[in-house]
Amino acid sequence: MSGLESDGVEAVVSELPPSSKLVYKVLEYEGAMTQAEIAAESRLCPRTVRHALGTLADRDVVDSRACLADARRSTYWISD
């Protein structure tokens, strides 16, 4: 991500609810994770994590794909 793009993402994230900011920071520091892993790391309830991921995805801040180990789960990461 270039500096300009990074500043744009930071501006978008700064306007989000605290739970979305926390989920973003967890992904920023830990890398790609499943929803359950994010919930465990952030200590947020799964419903809150699901909502935060939806908010971040709606703003094109995170991407996801089916987890290779279990197709019922998705892996999330910060968009490039």
Short mmCIF file of the N, C-alpha and C atoms (twelve columns), coordinates in Angstrom:
data_MODEL
# 
_entry.id   MODEL 
# 
loop_
_atom_site.group_PDB 
_atom_site.id 
_atom_site.type_symbol 
_atom_site.label_atom_id 
_atom_site.label_alt_id 
_atom_site.label_comp_id 
_atom_site.label_asym_id 
_atom_site.label_seq_id 
_atom_site.Cartn_x 
_atom_site.Cartn_y 
_atom_site.Cartn_z 
_atom_site.pdbx_PDB_model_num 
ATOM 1   N N  . MET A 1  0.837   -1.174  0.000  1 
ATOM 2   C CA . MET A 1  0.000   0.000   0.000  1 
ATOM 3   C C  . MET A 1  0.881   1.236   0.000  1 
ATOM 4   N N  . SER A 2  0.590   2.182   -0.854 1 
ATOM 5   C CA . SER A 2  1.370   3.418   -0.868 1 
ATOM 6   C C  . SER A 2  0.935   4.289   0.302  1 
ATOM 7   N N  . GLY A 3  1.717   5.334   0.590  1 
ATOM 8   C CA . GLY A 3  1.408   6.222   1.696  1 
ATOM 9   C C  . GLY A 3  0.050   6.868   1.551  1 
ATOM 10  N N  . LEU A 4  -0.282  7.280   0.327  1 
ATOM 11  C CA . LEU A 4  -1.576  7.914   0.083  1 
ATOM 12  C C  . LEU A 4  -2.715  6.932   0.334  1 
ATOM 13  N N  . GLU A 5  -2.579  5.713   -0.163 1 
ATOM 14  C CA . GLU A 5  -3.605  4.701   0.065  1 
ATOM 15  C C  . GLU A 5  -3.717  4.378   1.544  1 
ATOM 16  N N  . SER A 6  -2.584  4.258   2.223  1 
ATOM 17  C CA . SER A 6  -2.579  3.977   3.651  1 
ATOM 18  C C  . SER A 6  -3.293  5.081   4.423  1 
ATOM 19  N N  . ASP A 7  -3.036  6.349   4.058  1 
ATOM 20  C CA . ASP A 7  -3.704  7.467   4.716  1 
ATOM 21  C C  . ASP A 7  -5.203  7.402   4.483  1 
ATOM 22  N N  . GLY A 8  -5.615  7.012   3.284  1 
ATOM 23  C CA . GLY A 8  -7.035  6.892   2.973  1 
ATOM 24  C C  . GLY A 8  -7.705  5.821   3.815  1 
ATOM 25  N N  . VAL A 9  -7.035  4.677   3.965  1 
ATOM 26  C CA . VAL A 9  -7.575  3.590   4.778  1 
ATOM 27  C C  . VAL A 9  -7.651  4.032   6.229  1 
ATOM 28  N N  . GLU A 10 -6.619  4.671   6.719  1 
ATOM 29  C CA . GLU A 10 -6.611  5.140   8.103  1 
ATOM 30  C C  . GLU A 10 -7.745  6.136   8.342  1 
ATOM 31  N N  . ALA A 11 -8.028  6.984   7.372  1 
ATOM 32  C CA . ALA A 11 -9.128  7.944   7.503  1 
ATOM 33  C C  . ALA A 11 -10.467 7.217   7.576  1 
ATOM 34  N N  . VAL A 12 -10.642 6.197   6.751  1 
ATOM 35  C CA . VAL A 12 -11.882 5.413   6.774  1 
ATOM 36  C C  . VAL A 12 -12.020 4.703   8.113  1 
ATOM 37  N N  . VAL A 13 -10.962 4.062   8.564  1 
ATOM 38  C CA . VAL A 13 -10.997 3.301   9.813  1 
ATOM 39  C C  . VAL A 13 -11.239 4.219   11.007 1 
ATOM 40  N N  . SER A 14 -10.683 5.420   10.969 1 
ATOM 41  C CA . SER A 14 -10.838 6.342   12.107 1 
ATOM 42  C C  . SER A 14 -12.288 6.740   12.336 1 
ATOM 43  N N  . GLU A 15 -13.129 6.625   11.320 1 
ATOM 44  C CA . GLU A 15 -14.537 6.996   11.440 1 
ATOM 45  C C  . GLU A 15 -15.441 5.829   11.822 1 
ATOM 46  N N  . LEU A 16 -14.878 4.640   11.996 1 
ATOM 47  C CA . LEU A 16 -15.665 3.446   12.297 1 
ATOM 48  C C  . LEU A 16 -15.872 3.276   13.799 1 
ATOM 49  N N  . PRO A 17 -16.828 2.426   14.186 1 
ATOM 50  C CA . PRO A 17 -17.044 2.143   15.611 1 
ATOM 51  C C  . PRO A 17 -15.812 1.473   16.233 1 
ATOM 52  N N  . PRO A 18 -15.687 1.549   17.551 1 
ATOM 53  C CA . PRO A 18 -14.524 0.962   18.231 1 
ATOM 54  C C  . PRO A 18 -14.302 -0.519  17.927 1 
ATOM 55  N N  . SER A 19 -15.366 -1.304  17.817 1 
ATOM 56  C CA . SER A 19 -15.196 -2.733  17.536 1 
ATOM 57  C C  . SER A 19 -14.560 -2.958  16.168 1 
ATOM 58  N N  . SER A 20 -14.938 -2.166  15.191 1 
ATOM 59  C CA . SER A 20 -14.353 -2.292  13.851 1 
ATOM 60  C C  . SER A 20 -12.886 -1.878  13.866 1 
ATOM 61  N N  . LYS A 21 -12.573 -0.840  14.611 1 
ATOM 62  C CA . LYS A 21 -11.173 -0.409  14.738 1 
ATOM 63  C C  . LYS A 21 -10.335 -1.503  15.378 1 
ATOM 64  N N  . LEU A 22 -10.874 -2.138  16.427 1 
ATOM 65  C CA . LEU A 22 -10.138 -3.205  17.103 1 
ATOM 66  C C  . LEU A 22 -9.910  -4.385  16.176 1 
ATOM 67  N N  . VAL A 23 -10.926 -4.792  15.440 1 
ATOM 68  C CA . VAL A 23 -10.785 -5.905  14.497 1 
ATOM 69  C C  . VAL A 23 -9.745  -5.552  13.432 1 
ATOM 70  N N  . TYR A 24 -9.765  -4.326  12.948 1 
ATOM 71  C CA . TYR A 24 -8.778  -3.875  11.966 1 
ATOM 72  C C  . TYR A 24 -7.367  -3.992  12.539 1 
ATOM 73  N N  . LYS A 25 -7.177  -3.521  13.767 1 
ATOM 74  C CA . LYS A 25 -5.848  -3.556  14.390 1 
ATOM 75  C C  . LYS A 25 -5.382  -4.990  14.629 1 
ATOM 76  N N  . VAL A 26 -6.298  -5.867  15.023 1 
ATOM 77  C CA . VAL A 26 -5.935  -7.277  15.209 1 
ATOM 78  C C  . VAL A 26 -5.437  -7.858  13.892 1 
ATOM 79  N N  . LEU A 27 -6.152  -7.601  12.811 1 
ATOM 80  C CA . LEU A 27 -5.717  -8.100  11.498 1 
ATOM 81  C C  . LEU A 27 -4.416  -7.447  11.059 1 
ATOM 82  N N  . GLU A 28 -4.232  -6.181  11.386 1 
ATOM 83  C CA . GLU A 28 -3.007  -5.469  11.026 1 
ATOM 84  C C  . GLU A 28 -1.794  -6.095  11.714 1 
ATOM 85  N N  . TYR A 29 -1.940  -6.432  12.986 1 
ATOM 86  C CA . TYR A 29 -0.812  -6.983  13.749 1 
ATOM 87  C C  . TYR A 29 -0.623  -8.483  13.566 1 
ATOM 88  N N  . GLU A 30 -1.717  -9.229  13.429 1 
ATOM 89  C CA . GLU A 30 -1.632  -10.690 13.396 1 
ATOM 90  C C  . GLU A 30 -1.667  -11.285 11.992 1 
ATOM 91  N N  . GLY A 31 -2.130  -10.544 11.000 1 
ATOM 92  C CA . GLY A 31 -2.256  -11.080 9.651  1 
ATOM 93  C C  . GLY A 31 -3.584  -11.787 9.469  1 
ATOM 94  N N  . ALA A 32 -3.687  -12.595 8.440  1 
ATOM 95  C CA . ALA A 32 -4.940  -13.272 8.086  1 
ATOM 96  C C  . ALA A 32 -5.406  -14.183 9.212  1 
ATOM 97  N N  . MET A 33 -6.706  -14.099 9.510  1 
ATOM 98  C CA . MET A 33 -7.287  -14.892 10.591 1 
ATOM 99  C C  . MET A 33 -8.732  -15.237 10.256 1 
ATOM 100 N N  . THR A 34 -9.249  -16.283 10.903 1 
ATOM 101 C CA . THR A 34 -10.670 -16.609 10.797 1 
ATOM 102 C C  . THR A 34 -11.446 -15.754 11.795 1 
ATOM 103 N N  . GLN A 35 -12.752 -15.756 11.654 1 
ATOM 104 C CA . GLN A 35 -13.595 -14.997 12.569 1 
ATOM 105 C C  . GLN A 35 -13.397 -15.476 14.007 1 
ATOM 106 N N  . ALA A 36 -13.321 -16.775 14.212 1 
ATOM 107 C CA . ALA A 36 -13.134 -17.326 15.557 1 
ATOM 108 C C  . ALA A 36 -11.792 -16.886 16.145 1 
ATOM 109 N N  . GLU A 37 -10.751 -16.881 15.329 1 
ATOM 110 C CA . GLU A 37 -9.437  -16.438 15.799 1 
ATOM 111 C C  . GLU A 37 -9.451  -14.963 16.175 1 
ATOM 112 N N  . ILE A 38 -10.145 -14.148 15.364 1 
ATOM 113 C CA . ILE A 38 -10.256 -12.719 15.658 1 
ATOM 114 C C  . ILE A 38 -11.002 -12.524 16.978 1 
ATOM 115 N N  . ALA A 39 -12.093 -13.265 17.171 1 
ATOM 116 C CA . ALA A 39 -12.870 -13.159 18.406 1 
ATOM 117 C C  . ALA A 39 -12.019 -13.529 19.617 1 
ATOM 118 N N  . ALA A 40 -11.232 -14.584 19.505 1 
ATOM 119 C CA . ALA A 40 -10.384 -15.006 20.614 1 
ATOM 120 C C  . ALA A 40 -9.300  -13.966 20.904 1 
ATOM 121 N N  . GLU A 41 -8.684  -13.450 19.864 1 
ATOM 122 C CA . GLU A 41 -7.589  -12.481 20.030 1 
ATOM 123 C C  . GLU A 41 -8.099  -11.143 20.557 1 
ATOM 124 N N  . SER A 42 -9.244  -10.699 20.070 1 
ATOM 125 C CA . SER A 42 -9.769  -9.386  20.447 1 
ATOM 126 C C  . SER A 42 -10.621 -9.435  21.711 1 
ATOM 127 N N  . ARG A 43 -11.064 -10.639 22.088 1 
ATOM 128 C CA . ARG A 43 -11.971 -10.843 23.222 1 
ATOM 129 C C  . ARG A 43 -13.345 -10.200 23.003 1 
ATOM 130 N N  . LEU A 44 -13.690 -10.028 21.741 1 
ATOM 131 C CA . LEU A 44 -15.034 -9.567  21.373 1 
ATOM 132 C C  . LEU A 44 -15.902 -10.800 21.130 1 
ATOM 133 N N  . CYS A 45 -17.199 -10.663 21.333 1 
ATOM 134 C CA . CYS A 45 -18.089 -11.799 21.057 1 
ATOM 135 C C  . CYS A 45 -18.161 -12.019 19.544 1 
ATOM 136 N N  . PRO A 46 -18.412 -13.253 19.118 1 
ATOM 137 C CA . PRO A 46 -18.448 -13.556 17.678 1 
ATOM 138 C C  . PRO A 46 -19.426 -12.686 16.888 1 
ATOM 139 N N  . ARG A 47 -20.565 -12.358 17.477 1 
ATOM 140 C CA . ARG A 47 -21.539 -11.517 16.784 1 
ATOM 141 C C  . ARG A 47 -20.965 -10.131 16.508 1 
ATOM 142 N N  . THR A 48 -20.251 -9.576  17.470 1 
ATOM 143 C CA . THR A 48 -19.630 -8.265  17.302 1 
ATOM 144 C C  . THR A 48 -18.546 -8.313  16.233 1 
ATOM 145 N N  . VAL A 49 -17.756 -9.385  16.240 1 
ATOM 146 C CA . VAL A 49 -16.706 -9.553  15.229 1 
ATOM 147 C C  . VAL A 49 -17.333 -9.670  13.848 1 
ATOM 148 N N  . ARG A 50 -18.394 -10.437 13.731 1 
ATOM 149 C CA . ARG A 50 -19.081 -10.605 12.434 1 
ATOM 150 C C  . ARG A 50 -19.586 -9.250  11.916 1 
ATOM 151 N N  . HIS A 51 -20.168 -8.458  12.798 1 
ATOM 152 C CA . HIS A 51 -20.667 -7.135  12.407 1 
ATOM 153 C C  . HIS A 51 -19.504 -6.225  12.005 1 
ATOM 154 N N  . ALA A 52 -18.432 -6.240  12.786 1 
ATOM 155 C CA . ALA A 52 -17.259 -5.406  12.482 1 
ATOM 156 C C  . ALA A 52 -16.643 -5.795  11.137 1 
ATOM 157 N N  . LEU A 53 -16.541 -7.090  10.875 1 
ATOM 158 C CA . LEU A 53 -15.990 -7.545  9.593  1 
ATOM 159 C C  . LEU A 53 -16.886 -7.115  8.434  1 
ATOM 160 N N  . GLY A 54 -18.190 -7.168  8.633  1 
ATOM 161 C CA . GLY A 54 -19.114 -6.704  7.602  1 
ATOM 162 C C  . GLY A 54 -18.946 -5.220  7.319  1 
ATOM 163 N N  . THR A 55 -18.778 -4.445  8.388  1 
ATOM 164 C CA . THR A 55 -18.567 -3.001  8.246  1 
ATOM 165 C C  . THR A 55 -17.268 -2.727  7.495  1 
ATOM 166 N N  . LEU A 56 -16.207 -3.436  7.864  1 
ATOM 167 C CA . LEU A 56 -14.909 -3.248  7.197  1 
ATOM 168 C C  . LEU A 56 -14.971 -3.705  5.739  1 
ATOM 169 N N  . ALA A 57 -15.653 -4.797  5.475  1 
ATOM 170 C CA . ALA A 57 -15.769 -5.307  4.102  1 
ATOM 171 C C  . ALA A 57 -16.589 -4.346  3.235  1 
ATOM 172 N N  . ASP A 58 -17.647 -3.759  3.800  1 
ATOM 173 C CA . ASP A 58 -18.467 -2.797  3.055  1 
ATOM 174 C C  . ASP A 58 -17.650 -1.592  2.602  1 
ATOM 175 N N  . ARG A 59 -16.608 -1.264  3.350  1 
ATOM 176 C CA . ARG A 59 -15.763 -0.118  3.017  1 
ATOM 177 C C  . ARG A 59 -14.475 -0.543  2.309  1 
ATOM 178 N N  . ASP A 60 -14.430 -1.816  1.862  1 
ATOM 179 C CA . ASP A 60 -13.286 -2.372  1.119  1 
ATOM 180 C C  . ASP A 60 -11.979 -2.277  1.891  1 
ATOM 181 N N  . VAL A 61 -12.054 -2.444  3.209  1 
ATOM 182 C CA . VAL A 61 -10.853 -2.402  4.045  1 
ATOM 183 C C  . VAL A 61 -10.316 -3.811  4.263  1 
ATOM 184 N N  . VAL A 62 -11.197 -4.810  4.305  1 
ATOM 185 C CA . VAL A 62 -10.768 -6.199  4.453  1 
ATOM 186 C C  . VAL A 62 -11.304 -7.032  3.292  1 
ATOM 187 N N  . ASP A 63 -10.583 -8.111  3.015  1 
ATOM 188 C CA . ASP A 63 -10.990 -9.106  2.025  1 
ATOM 189 C C  . ASP A 63 -11.143 -10.437 2.740  1 
ATOM 190 N N  . SER A 64 -11.820 -11.374 2.093  1 
ATOM 191 C CA . SER A 64 -11.973 -12.706 2.671  1 
ATOM 192 C C  . SER A 64 -12.031 -13.747 1.569  1 
ATOM 193 N N  . ARG A 65 -11.797 -14.983 1.987  1 
ATOM 194 C CA . ARG A 65 -11.967 -16.132 1.091  1 
ATOM 195 C C  . ARG A 65 -12.227 -17.351 1.964  1 
ATOM 196 N N  . ALA A 66 -12.760 -18.385 1.367  1 
ATOM 197 C CA . ALA A 66 -13.028 -19.616 2.111  1 
ATOM 198 C C  . ALA A 66 -11.713 -20.175 2.652  1 
ATOM 199 N N  . CYS A 67 -11.763 -20.632 3.873  1 
ATOM 200 C CA . CYS A 67 -10.590 -21.217 4.522  1 
ATOM 201 C C  . CYS A 67 -10.274 -22.557 3.849  1 
ATOM 202 N N  . LEU A 68 -9.024  -22.790 3.542  1 
ATOM 203 C CA . LEU A 68 -8.642  -24.026 2.860  1 
ATOM 204 C C  . LEU A 68 -8.857  -25.251 3.741  1 
ATOM 205 N N  . ALA A 69 -8.664  -25.115 5.045  1 
ATOM 206 C CA . ALA A 69 -8.813  -26.244 5.953  1 
ATOM 207 C C  . ALA A 69 -10.275 -26.600 6.203  1 
ATOM 208 N N  . ASP A 70 -11.173 -25.609 6.127  1 
ATOM 209 C CA . ASP A 70 -12.592 -25.825 6.401  1 
ATOM 210 C C  . ASP A 70 -13.390 -24.805 5.592  1 
ATOM 211 N N  . ALA A 71 -13.999 -25.240 4.514  1 
ATOM 212 C CA . ALA A 71 -14.690 -24.342 3.591  1 
ATOM 213 C C  . ALA A 71 -15.894 -23.643 4.226  1 
ATOM 214 N N  . ARG A 72 -16.335 -24.109 5.402  1 
ATOM 215 C CA . ARG A 72 -17.450 -23.447 6.092  1 
ATOM 216 C C  . ARG A 72 -17.001 -22.148 6.754  1 
ATOM 217 N N  . ARG A 73 -15.714 -21.956 6.871  1 
ATOM 218 C CA . ARG A 73 -15.161 -20.759 7.512  1 
ATOM 219 C C  . ARG A 73 -14.476 -19.898 6.467  1 
ATOM 220 N N  . SER A 74 -14.290 -18.648 6.803  1 
ATOM 221 C CA . SER A 74 -13.579 -17.723 5.927  1 
ATOM 222 C C  . SER A 74 -12.353 -17.172 6.642  1 
ATOM 223 N N  . THR A 75 -11.356 -16.834 5.851  1 
ATOM 224 C CA . THR A 75 -10.166 -16.173 6.364  1 
ATOM 225 C C  . THR A 75 -10.239 -14.720 5.932  1 
ATOM 226 N N  . TYR A 76 -9.938  -13.807 6.847  1 
ATOM 227 C CA . TYR A 76 -10.001 -12.369 6.598  1 
ATOM 228 C C  . TYR A 76 -8.623  -11.762 6.705  1 
ATOM 229 N N  . TRP A 77 -8.370  -10.735 5.894  1 
ATOM 230 C CA . TRP A 77 -7.114  -10.002 5.944  1 
ATOM 231 C C  . TRP A 77 -7.370  -8.582  5.463  1 
ATOM 232 N N  . ILE A 78 -6.419  -7.691  5.745  1 
ATOM 233 C CA . ILE A 78 -6.532  -6.317  5.321  1 
ATOM 234 C C  . ILE A 78 -6.276  -6.232  3.823  1 
ATOM 235 N N  . SER A 79 -7.145  -5.510  3.104  1 
ATOM 236 C CA . SER A 79 -7.011  -5.369  1.657  1 
ATOM 237 C C  . SER A 79 -5.723  -4.669  1.294  1 
ATOM 238 N N  . ASP A 80 -5.187  -5.048  0.162  1 
ATOM 239 C CA . ASP A 80 -3.968  -4.390  -0.343 1 
ATOM 240 C C  . ASP A 80 -4.306  -3.122  -1.079 1 
# 
